[in-house]
Each structure stands twice: as structure tokens, then as C-alpha cells.
Short mmCIF file of C-alpha atoms in Angstrom, two decimals:
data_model
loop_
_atom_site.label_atom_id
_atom_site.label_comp_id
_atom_site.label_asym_id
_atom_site.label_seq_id
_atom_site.Cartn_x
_atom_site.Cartn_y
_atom_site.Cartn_z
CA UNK P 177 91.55 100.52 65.93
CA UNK P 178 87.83 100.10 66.24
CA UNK P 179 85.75 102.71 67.17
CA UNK P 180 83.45 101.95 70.07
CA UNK P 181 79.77 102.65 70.47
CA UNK P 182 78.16 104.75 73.02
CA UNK P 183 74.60 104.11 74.30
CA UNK P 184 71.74 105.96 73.26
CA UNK P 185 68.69 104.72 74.86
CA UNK P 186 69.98 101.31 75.37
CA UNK P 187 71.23 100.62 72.21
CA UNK P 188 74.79 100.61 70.59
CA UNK P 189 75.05 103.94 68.59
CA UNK P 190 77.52 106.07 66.46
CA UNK P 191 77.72 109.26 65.97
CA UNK P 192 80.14 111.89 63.41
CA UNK P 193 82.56 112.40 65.47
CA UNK P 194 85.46 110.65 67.47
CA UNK P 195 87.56 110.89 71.11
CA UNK P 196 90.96 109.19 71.47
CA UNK P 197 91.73 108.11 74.47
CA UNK P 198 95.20 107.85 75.91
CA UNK P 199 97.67 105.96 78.44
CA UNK P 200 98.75 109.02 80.72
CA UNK P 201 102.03 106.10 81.05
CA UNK P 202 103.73 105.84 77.48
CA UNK P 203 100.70 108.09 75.35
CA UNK P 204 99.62 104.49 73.68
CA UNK P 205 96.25 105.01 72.09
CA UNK P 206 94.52 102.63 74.28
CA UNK P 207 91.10 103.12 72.63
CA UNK P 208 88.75 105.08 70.33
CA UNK P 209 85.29 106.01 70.99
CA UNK P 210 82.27 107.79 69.05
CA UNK P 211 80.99 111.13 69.41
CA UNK P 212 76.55 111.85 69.61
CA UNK P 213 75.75 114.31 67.21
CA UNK P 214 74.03 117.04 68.75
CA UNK P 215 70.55 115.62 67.13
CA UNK P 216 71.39 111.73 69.23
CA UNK P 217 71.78 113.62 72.56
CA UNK P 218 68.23 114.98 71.97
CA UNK P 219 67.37 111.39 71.53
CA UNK P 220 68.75 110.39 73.95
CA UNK P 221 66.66 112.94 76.54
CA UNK P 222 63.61 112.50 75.10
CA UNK P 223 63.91 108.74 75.56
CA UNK P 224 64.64 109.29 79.12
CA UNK P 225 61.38 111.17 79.52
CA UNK P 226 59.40 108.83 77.66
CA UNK P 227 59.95 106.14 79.87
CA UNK P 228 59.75 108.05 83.07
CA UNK P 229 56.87 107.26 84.46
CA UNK P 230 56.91 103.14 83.20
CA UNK P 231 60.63 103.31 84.73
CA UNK P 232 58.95 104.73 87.82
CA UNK P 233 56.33 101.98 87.82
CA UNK P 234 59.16 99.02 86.98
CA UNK P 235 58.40 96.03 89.95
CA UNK P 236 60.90 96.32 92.69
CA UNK P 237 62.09 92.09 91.68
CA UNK P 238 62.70 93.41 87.70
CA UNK P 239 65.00 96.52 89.25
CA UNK P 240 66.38 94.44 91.54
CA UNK P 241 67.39 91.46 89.30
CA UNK P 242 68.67 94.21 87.02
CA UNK P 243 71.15 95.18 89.11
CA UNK P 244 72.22 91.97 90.95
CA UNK P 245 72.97 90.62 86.71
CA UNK P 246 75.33 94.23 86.38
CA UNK P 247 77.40 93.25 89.52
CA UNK P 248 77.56 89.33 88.90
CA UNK P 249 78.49 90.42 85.06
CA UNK P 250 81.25 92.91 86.33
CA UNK P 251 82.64 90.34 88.59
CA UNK P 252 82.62 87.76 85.51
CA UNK P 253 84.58 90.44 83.82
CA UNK P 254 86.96 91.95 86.48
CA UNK P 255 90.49 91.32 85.33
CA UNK P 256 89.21 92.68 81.64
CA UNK P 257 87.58 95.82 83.43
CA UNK P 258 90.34 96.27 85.51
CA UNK P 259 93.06 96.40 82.72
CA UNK P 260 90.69 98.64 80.83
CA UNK P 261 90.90 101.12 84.04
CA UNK P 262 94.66 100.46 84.51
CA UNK P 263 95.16 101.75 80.21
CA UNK P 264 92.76 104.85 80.04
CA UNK P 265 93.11 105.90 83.69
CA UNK P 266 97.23 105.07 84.19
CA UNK P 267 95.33 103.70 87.40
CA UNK P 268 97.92 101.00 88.69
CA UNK P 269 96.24 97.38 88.52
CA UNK P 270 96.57 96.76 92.23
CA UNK P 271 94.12 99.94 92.39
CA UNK P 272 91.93 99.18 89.48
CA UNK P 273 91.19 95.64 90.84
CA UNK P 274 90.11 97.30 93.97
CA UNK P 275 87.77 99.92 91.82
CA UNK P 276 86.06 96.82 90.12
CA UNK P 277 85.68 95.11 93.48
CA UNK P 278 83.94 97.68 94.81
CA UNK P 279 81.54 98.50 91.79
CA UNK P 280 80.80 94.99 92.07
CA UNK P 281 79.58 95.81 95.65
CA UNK P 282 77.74 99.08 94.85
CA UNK P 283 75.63 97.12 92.46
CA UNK P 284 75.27 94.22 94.56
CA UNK P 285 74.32 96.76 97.26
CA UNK P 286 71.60 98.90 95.19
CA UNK P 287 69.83 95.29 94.28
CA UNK P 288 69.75 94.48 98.07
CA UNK P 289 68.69 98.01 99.05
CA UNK P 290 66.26 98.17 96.17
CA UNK P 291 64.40 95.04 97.59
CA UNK P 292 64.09 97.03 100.98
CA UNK P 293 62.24 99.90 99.36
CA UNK P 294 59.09 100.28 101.45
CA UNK P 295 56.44 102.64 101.98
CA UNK P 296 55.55 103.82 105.38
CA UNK P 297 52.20 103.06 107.28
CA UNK P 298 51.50 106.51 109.63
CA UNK P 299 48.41 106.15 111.49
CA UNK P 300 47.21 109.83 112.43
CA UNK P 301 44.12 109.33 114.81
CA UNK P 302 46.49 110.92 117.54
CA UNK P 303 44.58 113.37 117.82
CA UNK P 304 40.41 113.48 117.58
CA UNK P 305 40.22 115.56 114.39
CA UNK P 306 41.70 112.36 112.43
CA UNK P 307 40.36 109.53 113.80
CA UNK P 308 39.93 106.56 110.73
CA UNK P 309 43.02 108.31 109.18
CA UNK P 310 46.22 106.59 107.55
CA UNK P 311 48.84 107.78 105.85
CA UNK P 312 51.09 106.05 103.48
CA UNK P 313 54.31 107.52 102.81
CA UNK P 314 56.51 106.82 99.35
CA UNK P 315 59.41 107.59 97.92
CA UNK P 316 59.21 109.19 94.25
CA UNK P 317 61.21 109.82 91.57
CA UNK P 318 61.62 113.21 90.84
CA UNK P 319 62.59 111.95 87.41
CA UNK P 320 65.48 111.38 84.80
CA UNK P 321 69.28 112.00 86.02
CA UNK P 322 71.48 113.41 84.71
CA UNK P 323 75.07 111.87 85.60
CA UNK P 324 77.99 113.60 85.49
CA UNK P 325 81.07 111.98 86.12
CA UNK P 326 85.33 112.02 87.02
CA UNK P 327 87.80 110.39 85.21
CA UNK P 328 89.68 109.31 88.61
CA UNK P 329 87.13 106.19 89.27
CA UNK P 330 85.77 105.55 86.23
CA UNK P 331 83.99 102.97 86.90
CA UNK P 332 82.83 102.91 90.76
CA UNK P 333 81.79 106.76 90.58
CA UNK P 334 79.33 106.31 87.41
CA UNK P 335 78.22 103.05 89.92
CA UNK P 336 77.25 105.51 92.66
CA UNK P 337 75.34 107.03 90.05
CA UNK P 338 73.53 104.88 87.68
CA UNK P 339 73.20 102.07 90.70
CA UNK P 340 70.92 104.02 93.08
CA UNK P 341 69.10 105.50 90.13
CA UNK P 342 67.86 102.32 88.81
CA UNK P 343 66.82 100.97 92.13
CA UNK P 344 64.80 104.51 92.37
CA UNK P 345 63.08 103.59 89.01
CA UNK P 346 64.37 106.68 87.28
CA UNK P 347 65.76 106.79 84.00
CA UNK P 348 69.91 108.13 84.56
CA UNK P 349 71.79 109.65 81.43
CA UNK P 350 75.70 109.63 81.83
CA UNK P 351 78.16 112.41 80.70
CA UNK P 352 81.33 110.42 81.87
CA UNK P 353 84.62 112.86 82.08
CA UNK P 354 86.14 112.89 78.42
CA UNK P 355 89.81 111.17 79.54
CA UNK P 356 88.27 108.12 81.08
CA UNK P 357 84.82 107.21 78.76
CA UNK P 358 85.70 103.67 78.19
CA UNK P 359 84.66 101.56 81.59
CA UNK P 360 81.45 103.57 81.58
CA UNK P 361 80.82 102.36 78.30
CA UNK P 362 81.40 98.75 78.85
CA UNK P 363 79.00 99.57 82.17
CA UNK P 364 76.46 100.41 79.28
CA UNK P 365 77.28 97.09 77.71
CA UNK P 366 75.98 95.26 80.64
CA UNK P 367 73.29 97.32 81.93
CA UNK P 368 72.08 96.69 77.89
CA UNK P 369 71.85 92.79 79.31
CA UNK P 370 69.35 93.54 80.97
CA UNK P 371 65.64 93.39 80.67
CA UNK P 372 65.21 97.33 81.42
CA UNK P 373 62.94 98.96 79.32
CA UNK P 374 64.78 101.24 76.17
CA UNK P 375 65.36 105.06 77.43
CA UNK P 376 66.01 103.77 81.01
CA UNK P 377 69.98 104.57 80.20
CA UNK P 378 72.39 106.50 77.81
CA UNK P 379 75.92 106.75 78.18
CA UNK P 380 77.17 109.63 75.64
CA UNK P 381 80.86 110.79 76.15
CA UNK P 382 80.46 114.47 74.75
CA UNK P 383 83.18 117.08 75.33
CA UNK P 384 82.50 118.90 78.56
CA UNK P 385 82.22 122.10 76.62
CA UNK P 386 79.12 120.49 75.25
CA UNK P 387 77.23 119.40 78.38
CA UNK P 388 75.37 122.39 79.57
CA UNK P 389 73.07 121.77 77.19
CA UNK P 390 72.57 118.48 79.05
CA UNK P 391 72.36 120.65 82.37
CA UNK P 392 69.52 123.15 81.69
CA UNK P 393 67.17 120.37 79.75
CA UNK P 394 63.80 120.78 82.09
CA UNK P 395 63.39 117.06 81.41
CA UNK P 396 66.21 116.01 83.52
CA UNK P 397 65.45 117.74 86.38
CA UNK P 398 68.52 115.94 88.71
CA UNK P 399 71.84 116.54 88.20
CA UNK P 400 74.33 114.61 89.95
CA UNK P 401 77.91 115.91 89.63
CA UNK P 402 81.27 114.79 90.62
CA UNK P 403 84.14 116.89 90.31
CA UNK P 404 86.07 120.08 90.96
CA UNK P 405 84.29 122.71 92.99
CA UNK P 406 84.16 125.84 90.54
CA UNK P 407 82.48 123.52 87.73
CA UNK P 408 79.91 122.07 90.74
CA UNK P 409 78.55 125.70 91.85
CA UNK P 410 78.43 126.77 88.48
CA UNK P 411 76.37 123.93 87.05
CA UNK P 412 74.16 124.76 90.72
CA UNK P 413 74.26 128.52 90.05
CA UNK P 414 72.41 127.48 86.26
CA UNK P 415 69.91 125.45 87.77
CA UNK P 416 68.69 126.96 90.70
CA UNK P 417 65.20 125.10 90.31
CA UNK P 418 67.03 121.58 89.55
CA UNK P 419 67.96 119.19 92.19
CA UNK P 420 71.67 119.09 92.21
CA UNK P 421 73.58 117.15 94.02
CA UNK P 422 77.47 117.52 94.13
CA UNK P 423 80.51 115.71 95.41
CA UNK P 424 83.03 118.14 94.89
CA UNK P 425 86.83 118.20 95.83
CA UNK P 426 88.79 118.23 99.76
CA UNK P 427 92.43 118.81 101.24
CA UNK P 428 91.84 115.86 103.58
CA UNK P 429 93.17 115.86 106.61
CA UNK P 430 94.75 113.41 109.16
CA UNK P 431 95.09 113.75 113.03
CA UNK P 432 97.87 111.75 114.02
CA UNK P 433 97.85 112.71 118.42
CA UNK P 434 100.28 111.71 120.71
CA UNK P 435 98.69 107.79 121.55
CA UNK P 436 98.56 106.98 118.48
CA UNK P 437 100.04 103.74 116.79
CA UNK P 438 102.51 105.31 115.18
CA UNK P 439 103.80 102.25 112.91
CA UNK P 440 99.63 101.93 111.50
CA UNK P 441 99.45 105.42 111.22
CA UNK P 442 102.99 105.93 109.12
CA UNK P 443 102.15 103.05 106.91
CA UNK P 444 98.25 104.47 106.05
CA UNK P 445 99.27 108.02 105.56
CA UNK P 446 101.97 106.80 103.39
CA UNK P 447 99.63 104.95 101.21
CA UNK P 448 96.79 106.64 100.76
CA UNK P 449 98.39 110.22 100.55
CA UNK P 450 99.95 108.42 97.09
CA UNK P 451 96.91 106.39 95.87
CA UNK P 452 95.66 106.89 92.43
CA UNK P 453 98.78 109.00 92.29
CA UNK P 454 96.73 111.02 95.21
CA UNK P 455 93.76 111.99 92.63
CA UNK P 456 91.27 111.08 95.47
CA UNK P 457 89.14 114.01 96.52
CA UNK P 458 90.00 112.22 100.02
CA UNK P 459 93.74 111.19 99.23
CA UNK P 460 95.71 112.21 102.52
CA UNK P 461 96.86 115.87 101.49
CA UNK P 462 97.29 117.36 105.58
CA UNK P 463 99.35 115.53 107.72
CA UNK P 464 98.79 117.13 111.50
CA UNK P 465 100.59 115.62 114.45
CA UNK P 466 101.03 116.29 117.88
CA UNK P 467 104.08 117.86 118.38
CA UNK P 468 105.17 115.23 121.25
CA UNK P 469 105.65 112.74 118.25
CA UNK P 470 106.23 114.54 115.48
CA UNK P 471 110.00 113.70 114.89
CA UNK P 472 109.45 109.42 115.89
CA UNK P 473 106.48 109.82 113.43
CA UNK P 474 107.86 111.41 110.52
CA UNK P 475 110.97 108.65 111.33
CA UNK P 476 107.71 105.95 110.12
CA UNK P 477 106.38 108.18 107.54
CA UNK P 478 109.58 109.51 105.42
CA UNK P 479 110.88 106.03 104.77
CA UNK P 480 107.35 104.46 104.30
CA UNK P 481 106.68 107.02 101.45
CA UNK P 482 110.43 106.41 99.64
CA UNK P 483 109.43 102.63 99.67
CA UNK P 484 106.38 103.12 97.76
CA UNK P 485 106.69 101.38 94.68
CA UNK P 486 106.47 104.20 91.85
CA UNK P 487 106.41 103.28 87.75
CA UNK P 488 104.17 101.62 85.05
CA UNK P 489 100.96 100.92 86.08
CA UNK P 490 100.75 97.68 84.06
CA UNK P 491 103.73 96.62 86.54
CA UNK P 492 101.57 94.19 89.22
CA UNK P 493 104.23 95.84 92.13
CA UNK P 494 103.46 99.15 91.12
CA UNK P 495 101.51 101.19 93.76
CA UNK P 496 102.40 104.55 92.54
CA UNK P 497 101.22 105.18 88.89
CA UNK P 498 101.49 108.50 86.68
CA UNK P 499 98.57 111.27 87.04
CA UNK P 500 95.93 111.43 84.40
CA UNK P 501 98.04 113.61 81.99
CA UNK P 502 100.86 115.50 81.75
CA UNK P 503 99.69 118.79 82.17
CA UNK P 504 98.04 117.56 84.99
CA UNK P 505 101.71 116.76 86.70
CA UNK P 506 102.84 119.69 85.54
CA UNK P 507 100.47 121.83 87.75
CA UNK P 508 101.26 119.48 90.70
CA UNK P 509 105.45 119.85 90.16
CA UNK P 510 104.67 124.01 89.76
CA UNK P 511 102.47 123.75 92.97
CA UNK P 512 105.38 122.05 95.07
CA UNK P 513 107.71 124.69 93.28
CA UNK P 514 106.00 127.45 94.43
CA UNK P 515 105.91 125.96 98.06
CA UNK P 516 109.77 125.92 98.29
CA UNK P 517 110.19 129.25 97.05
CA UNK P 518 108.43 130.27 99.85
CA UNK P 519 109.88 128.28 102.88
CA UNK P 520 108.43 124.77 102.39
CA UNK P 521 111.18 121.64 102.90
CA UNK P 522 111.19 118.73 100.55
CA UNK P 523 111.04 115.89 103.24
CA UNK P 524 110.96 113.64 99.85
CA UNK P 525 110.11 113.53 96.69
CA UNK P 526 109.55 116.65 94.62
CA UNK P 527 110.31 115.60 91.48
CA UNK P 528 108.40 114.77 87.67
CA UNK P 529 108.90 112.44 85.23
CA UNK P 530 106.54 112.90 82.48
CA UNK P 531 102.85 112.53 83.99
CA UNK P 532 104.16 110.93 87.09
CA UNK P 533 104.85 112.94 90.12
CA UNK P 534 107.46 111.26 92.85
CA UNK P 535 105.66 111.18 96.43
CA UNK P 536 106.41 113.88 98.08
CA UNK P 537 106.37 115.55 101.61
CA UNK P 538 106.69 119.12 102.41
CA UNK P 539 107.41 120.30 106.22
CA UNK P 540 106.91 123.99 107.01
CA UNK P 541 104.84 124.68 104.50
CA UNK P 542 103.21 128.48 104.52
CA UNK P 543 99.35 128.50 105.43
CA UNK P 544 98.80 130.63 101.91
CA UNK P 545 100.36 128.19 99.46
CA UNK P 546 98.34 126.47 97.55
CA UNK P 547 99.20 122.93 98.36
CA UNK P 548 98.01 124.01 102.06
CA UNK P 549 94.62 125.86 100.82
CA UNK P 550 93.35 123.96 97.87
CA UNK P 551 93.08 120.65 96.70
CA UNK P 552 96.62 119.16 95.30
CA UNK P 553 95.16 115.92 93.26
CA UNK P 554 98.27 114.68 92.88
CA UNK P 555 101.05 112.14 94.84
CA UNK P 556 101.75 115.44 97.90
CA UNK P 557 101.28 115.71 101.45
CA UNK P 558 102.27 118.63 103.72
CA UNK P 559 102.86 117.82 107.88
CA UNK P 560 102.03 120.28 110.56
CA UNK P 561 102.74 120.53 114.13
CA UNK P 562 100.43 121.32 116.65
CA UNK P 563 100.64 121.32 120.59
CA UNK P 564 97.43 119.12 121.30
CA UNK P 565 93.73 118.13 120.16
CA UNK P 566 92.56 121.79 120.55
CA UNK P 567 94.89 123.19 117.62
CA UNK P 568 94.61 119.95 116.02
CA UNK P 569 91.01 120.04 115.27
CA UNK P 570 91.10 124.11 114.56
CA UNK P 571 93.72 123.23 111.73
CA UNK P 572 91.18 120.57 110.48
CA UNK P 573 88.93 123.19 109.99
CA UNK P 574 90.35 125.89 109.12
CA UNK P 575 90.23 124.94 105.22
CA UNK P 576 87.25 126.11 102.40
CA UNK P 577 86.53 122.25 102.40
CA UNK P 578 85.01 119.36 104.51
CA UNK P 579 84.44 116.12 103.05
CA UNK P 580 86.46 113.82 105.35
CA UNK P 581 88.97 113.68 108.23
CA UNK P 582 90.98 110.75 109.90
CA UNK P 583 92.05 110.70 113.46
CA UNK P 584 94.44 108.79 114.94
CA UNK P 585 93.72 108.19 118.37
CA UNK P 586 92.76 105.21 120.60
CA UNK P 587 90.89 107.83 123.44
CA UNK P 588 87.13 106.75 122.94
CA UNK P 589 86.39 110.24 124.40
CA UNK P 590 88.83 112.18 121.69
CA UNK P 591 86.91 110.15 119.07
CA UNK P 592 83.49 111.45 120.02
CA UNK P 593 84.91 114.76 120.74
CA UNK P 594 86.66 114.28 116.97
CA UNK P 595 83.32 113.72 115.75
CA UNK P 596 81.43 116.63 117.42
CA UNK P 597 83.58 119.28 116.65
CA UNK P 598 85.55 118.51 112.87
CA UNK P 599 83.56 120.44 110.20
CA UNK P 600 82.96 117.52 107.93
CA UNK P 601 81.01 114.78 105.87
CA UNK P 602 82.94 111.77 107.88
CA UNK P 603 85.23 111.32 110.67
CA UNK P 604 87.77 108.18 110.34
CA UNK P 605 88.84 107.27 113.56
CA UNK P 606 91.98 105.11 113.72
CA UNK P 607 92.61 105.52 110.17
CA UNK P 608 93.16 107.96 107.35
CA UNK P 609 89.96 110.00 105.91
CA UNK P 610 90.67 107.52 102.67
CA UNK P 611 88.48 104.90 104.12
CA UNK P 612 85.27 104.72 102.36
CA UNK P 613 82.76 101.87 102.21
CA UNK P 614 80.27 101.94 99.61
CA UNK P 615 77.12 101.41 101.33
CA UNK P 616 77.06 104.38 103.77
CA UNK P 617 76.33 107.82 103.17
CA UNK P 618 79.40 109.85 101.84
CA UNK P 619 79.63 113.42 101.20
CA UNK P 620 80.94 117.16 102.30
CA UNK P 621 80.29 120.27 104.16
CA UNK P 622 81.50 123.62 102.76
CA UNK P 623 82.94 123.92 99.68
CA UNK P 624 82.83 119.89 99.64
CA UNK P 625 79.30 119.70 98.06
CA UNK P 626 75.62 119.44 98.82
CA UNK P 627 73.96 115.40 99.05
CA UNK P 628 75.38 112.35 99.88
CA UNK P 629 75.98 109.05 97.85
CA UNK P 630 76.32 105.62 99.20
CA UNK P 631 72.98 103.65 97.88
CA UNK P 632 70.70 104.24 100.60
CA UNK P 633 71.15 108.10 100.50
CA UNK P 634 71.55 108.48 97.00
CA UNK P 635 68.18 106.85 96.37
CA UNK P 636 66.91 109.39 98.90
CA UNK P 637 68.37 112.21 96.96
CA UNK P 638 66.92 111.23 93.64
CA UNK P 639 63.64 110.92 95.06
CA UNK P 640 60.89 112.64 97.55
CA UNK P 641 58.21 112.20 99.61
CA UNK P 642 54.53 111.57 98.70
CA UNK P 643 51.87 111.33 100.97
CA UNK P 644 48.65 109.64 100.17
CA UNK P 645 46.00 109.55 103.33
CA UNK P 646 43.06 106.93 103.50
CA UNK P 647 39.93 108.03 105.35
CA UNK P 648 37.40 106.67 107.27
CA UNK P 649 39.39 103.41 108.28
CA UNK P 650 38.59 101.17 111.58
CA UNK P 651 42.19 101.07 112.99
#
């Protein structure tokens, strides 16, 4: 099998060593990809700072055109890309096609958005003292990123990355998560297309046990992270002086009150509790319904779940696929387990085969276990009863996390109340806390993470403020 490149300053590069990557499905070697050396990822930095200030300087049309080529080339390529997910991810294909979709939109967005970047005119003769003044306010780079990245979109999640960086004109190096490096890599392939200057990207898949030394550089002075919560605040707690932004993990939660359409609600729940085998930091994971309709709802829900379609994610009816690895469905079947053994019901589900996990729903499960408290990231969903919209929104937040919620409701005043009160990134009304478009700002409260992504508010992150002030104008 050939061994695939990584990028080092936008250019194909090998290194000495090697990383296998594997279908979570069958363990097929789907592909095989180099290693840098130690001395290449130093390259690879110092390449990024080079070009710093020229990729700060790039004209907005050359960014621009840059990224509108990445998503018309990604779109050229989708059913490759999305097969490529669907093997090193065990992503099923109806799901991959959606992640390449979508990074064809983030890139599409970033090259509109980047042709909006503006400065601001301020005029400050408001007061006596500064009559003639102007100001002119800009956005700046505070200079190269430093991408880290999941393995459950491999492709879309290095997009909210690299995307917004490029239309900031800052030089972004990816670490993509060692499971899933090969659709970042082919990302590298196209972004080499283009006419950015060398050093403006890397893409080097080293272990994770390797990347701090990535972290504390002081010439990549953003990180952007994406992952589990106790990795996040520890890369923060290293670089206290660093901009860091992280979106970190949730036990997402979704409302389903008593006026609800129950048939809409039962079908979404059912879905997107289970998709990408629920390894969605906002995968349905608390189900919390108003008591009045608990037992006609879970009538919807049960049966919608058991009809998911559950197998090989190469299958094009498959909606269900296996989890990333086997140990990783092993730590989801002992987390049900443990559930049981304390009072929890197995509505459905409960069961492993290999790395896949059958959909499952729990009922009267105790507020200490750990598919209650923490994040699952797996194919389970737990429902609780309440009495109303008062305990319903207290059980939304009373959880460590707060990235996004869904209510189910057609009361416009429960929908603004929803959104006042629920400690959280985003509010979904009328759907589950799944729904996520790419061009607005998304990101947690609490243990959910710090900064948001979506283009707009990435580019914001990556960047700050500069004032320059003219003097002595006729306004």
C-alpha cells in the first residue's frame, strides 16, 4: 500500500516514520500515511512564521479565490472524499456525503465572508478635544494557528479551522486526530492548488503524545482545539499567554413539552441521538419530556430508534455505523452496564457487536451515572420526566456542560423564555440541539469551551483590533 505524504509548508513530504489507519467496520487497512521527523515539524513552524506577515498582507481577491478553488475542488471530488470518510472514520456514507457537503459550504462561506472583510471608518470629533479626528479600525492577525483537530468530522472540523484562517491571512498548521489523518490530507492536496504563498499551510499527522511541542511554540501563538474537555483545559492551563480557543465536548439535551409535535420530535431525537454512531459533541444524549406526554412520546421514539438502520457503513441504507474503535464501544457498552446495575431500564438496545454499539435508550436512569453526567459519544440516550418548563429547563442546566439545547415547543413565548434562561452556546427551537449550520457562530458555555467557530466568528477569534487615527482632517 502506498504511503501518503503529509504537507510541510505546502509541499508533499515524508518523513521516518509511518501511521496505519484502520476501518473501525472489518479492521481493513484502509490507508498508510507518513510520520514528520521531529526536525520537519520545526520546518514546518518556522515556515509558518516566515510568511506571517506576507500572509497577513495577501489581497483580499487572492484569499478569496483561494478558497472559493478548495470548495469547487471538494465538490469535484465529493463521492471520492466521502468514501475516504466512510473507510477511516466507519462514518456511514449517507453521513459522510453530508460532511463533504457541508465543507464544501464552509469554504464557499470563508471566500464570501473573506470578500466582506472591511475596516471601520469612526469619526471622533464628538466631542471638541478631537475635532479633524478619524479612526480606522482593522482586524489583525494575531499570527500562525495552530489547528488541532477530532477524528469524528474529519474533514468539516479541520474546514472550520483552516477556512477562517486563510480568509484572516494567517498562516494555520494542522495536527489532525491520529485515527482519522487521511481527508485532512487530501484537504492539503487542494489547498496545495492554490496560488498561496509556501508556509501558509502544513498538515503533519504526529501522535498526540507529540503535539505539545506544537502547543508551547511562541511562534504559533493561537491554538484552536477540538476535542474532549480534560485535553482542552490542559493545553489552556500550558498556555496561559496564547489565544486558545476550544470546542470541547456536551451531554446535549432535548426539551420535548407537552405541545409539541410529537411524530417530528420522535423521528429527530431518534436520529440524531444515533448519528455518527452518536460521536457528535451535540448528538442527542438527554431526552426530557413533559410528563403529560411522556408515555404517547416514548410510543414515537422506542420504535423510531429499533428502525434505525444499523451495520456496514459502506451499506448506502445504513444510518447507524460502528464507533471509531473498539475500545471506544467498549467504554460505551461498560457505561450502559454500569447504568443498569444501578436502576437504569433498557428501553432498547444495549448491546455490542465489535465497534458498533446497538441504539439504545435508558429510562430511570440515576442522576450520578455517568451516561447522565458526562458525555457518552456513542449511539445512547437517557429520557427524563419532568412536570413542566420550570424543571425542564433546571434539568437542562444542571450538567458541567453547555454547548447546545433543542426545545420542542410551538409557544413563541416558551421559545424566548428557552432562550433566556438555558445555560448554553445555542438554543434549537423546534428541533434537536444537532442542528448546526456552518455559517453562524457555534460554541459552549461551561465546561463546553471558550470561542466560537462558524466563519464570521472564527475570523474574529484569530484576529484583533487595531486602531490607526488620522489627524487634522476637514470632516
Amino acid at each position: 500500500m502506498d504511503v501518503r505524504p503529509f504537507w510541510l509548508a505546502g509541499r508533499p513530504a515524508t518523513g521516518d516514520g509511518e501511521l496505519t489507519v484502520t476501518n473501525s467496520h472489518d479492521g481493513r487497512t484502509v490507508g498508510v500515511c507518513s510520520v514528520p521527523t521531529p526536525g520537519q515539524v520545526e520546518e514546518a513552524v518556522a515556515a509558518a512564521d516566515a510568511v506571517r506577515k506576507e500572509a497577513a498582507a495577501l489581497p483580499i481577491h487572492v484569499r478569496a479565490e483561494a478558497l472559493a478553488h478548495v470548495s469547487r475542488r471538494l465538490a469535484e471530488r465529493a463521492d471520492e472524499i466521502a468514501r475516504l470518510i466512510m473507510e477511516e472514520n466507519g462514518k456511514p456514507l449517507f453521513w459522510a456525503r453530508g460532511e463533504v457537503g457541508r465543507a464544501v459550504s464552509t469554504f464557499r462561506f470563508a471566500a464570501e465572508e473573506t470578500r466582506r472583510l472591511s475596516g471601520e471608518a469612526m469619526r471622533l470629533d464628538t466631542e471638541p478635544a478631537a475635532t479633524g479626528r478619524l479612526a480606522y479600525v482593522s482586524r489583525v492577525p494575531y499570527g500562525p494557528i495552530l489547528a488541532i483537530t477530532p477524528f469524528n468530522f474529519p474533514l468539516n472540523l479541520v474546514a472550520h479551522k483552516v477556512a477562517p484562517a486563510i480568509a484572516a491571512g494567517a498562516p494555520v498548521i494542522v495536527k489532525p486526530a491520529p485515527a482519522t489523518p487521511l481527508s485532512a490530507l487530501v484537504l492539503g492536496e487542494i489547498l496545495a492548488e492554490t496560488d498561496l504563498p509556501a508556509g501558509m499551510f502544513s498538515v503533519l499527522p504526529v501522535p498526540n503524545d507529540r503535539a505539545s511541542t506544537l502547543v508551547t511554540d511562541p511562534r504559533l501563538p493561537v491554538v484552536s482545539f477540538t476535542g474532549s474537555g480534560p485535553v482542552g483545559y490542559a493545553i489552556m492551563d500550558q498556555v496561559p499567554r496564547k489565544h486558545v480557543t476550544l470546542e470541547l465536548g456536551g451531554n446535549a439535551a432535548a426539551v420535548v413539552l407537552a405541545d409539541a409535535d410529537l411524530d417530528w420530535a420522535a423521528s429527530r431525537v431518534a436520529l440524531f441521538s444515533n448519528y455518527q454512531a452518536g460521536q457528535s459533541c451535540i448528538a442527542v444524549q438527554r431526552v426530557i419530556v413533559e410528563e403529560s406526554v411522556r408515555e404517547e412520546f416514548l410510543g414515537r421514539l422506542v420504535p423510531a430508534v429499533e428502525a434505525l438502520v444499523t451495520g456496514d457503513p459502506a451499506d448506502e441504507k445504513t444510518q447507524v455505523g460502528p464507533l471509531v474503535s473498539v475500545e471506544a464501544a467498549e467504554r460505551v457498552e461498560q457505561w450502559v452496564n454500569e447504568a443498569v446495575a444501578s436502576g437504569a431500564r433498557v428501553l432498547t438496545g444495549g448491546t455490542r457487536d465489535g465497534a458498533t454499539v446497538t441504539p439504545t435508550v435508558l429510562a430511570d436512569v440515576p442522576t450520578g451515572a455517568k451516561v447522565s453526567c458526562e458525555e457518552v459519544f456513542g449511539p445512547v440516550m437517557i429520557v427524563q420526566t419532568v412536570s413542566g418548563p420550570d424543571e425542564a429547563f433546571a434539568a437542562v442546566n444542571d450538567s458541567k456542560y453547555g454547548l447546545q439545547a433543542g426545545v420542542f415547543t410551538r409557544n413563541l413565548d416558551l421559545a424566548f423564555r428557552a432562550n433566556r434562561e438555558l445555560e448554553v452556546g445555542g438554543v434549537i427551537i423546534g428541533d434537536v440541539p444537532s442542528y448546526r449550520a456552518d455559517q453562524m457562530p457555534y460554541g459552549g458555555v461551561k465546561d463546553s469551551g471558550v470561542g466560537r467557530e462558524g466563519i464570521r466568528s472564527a475570523i474574529a477569534d484569530y484576529t484583533y483590533e487595531k486602531v490607526m487615527v488620522l489627524t487634522g482632517l476637514s470632516l
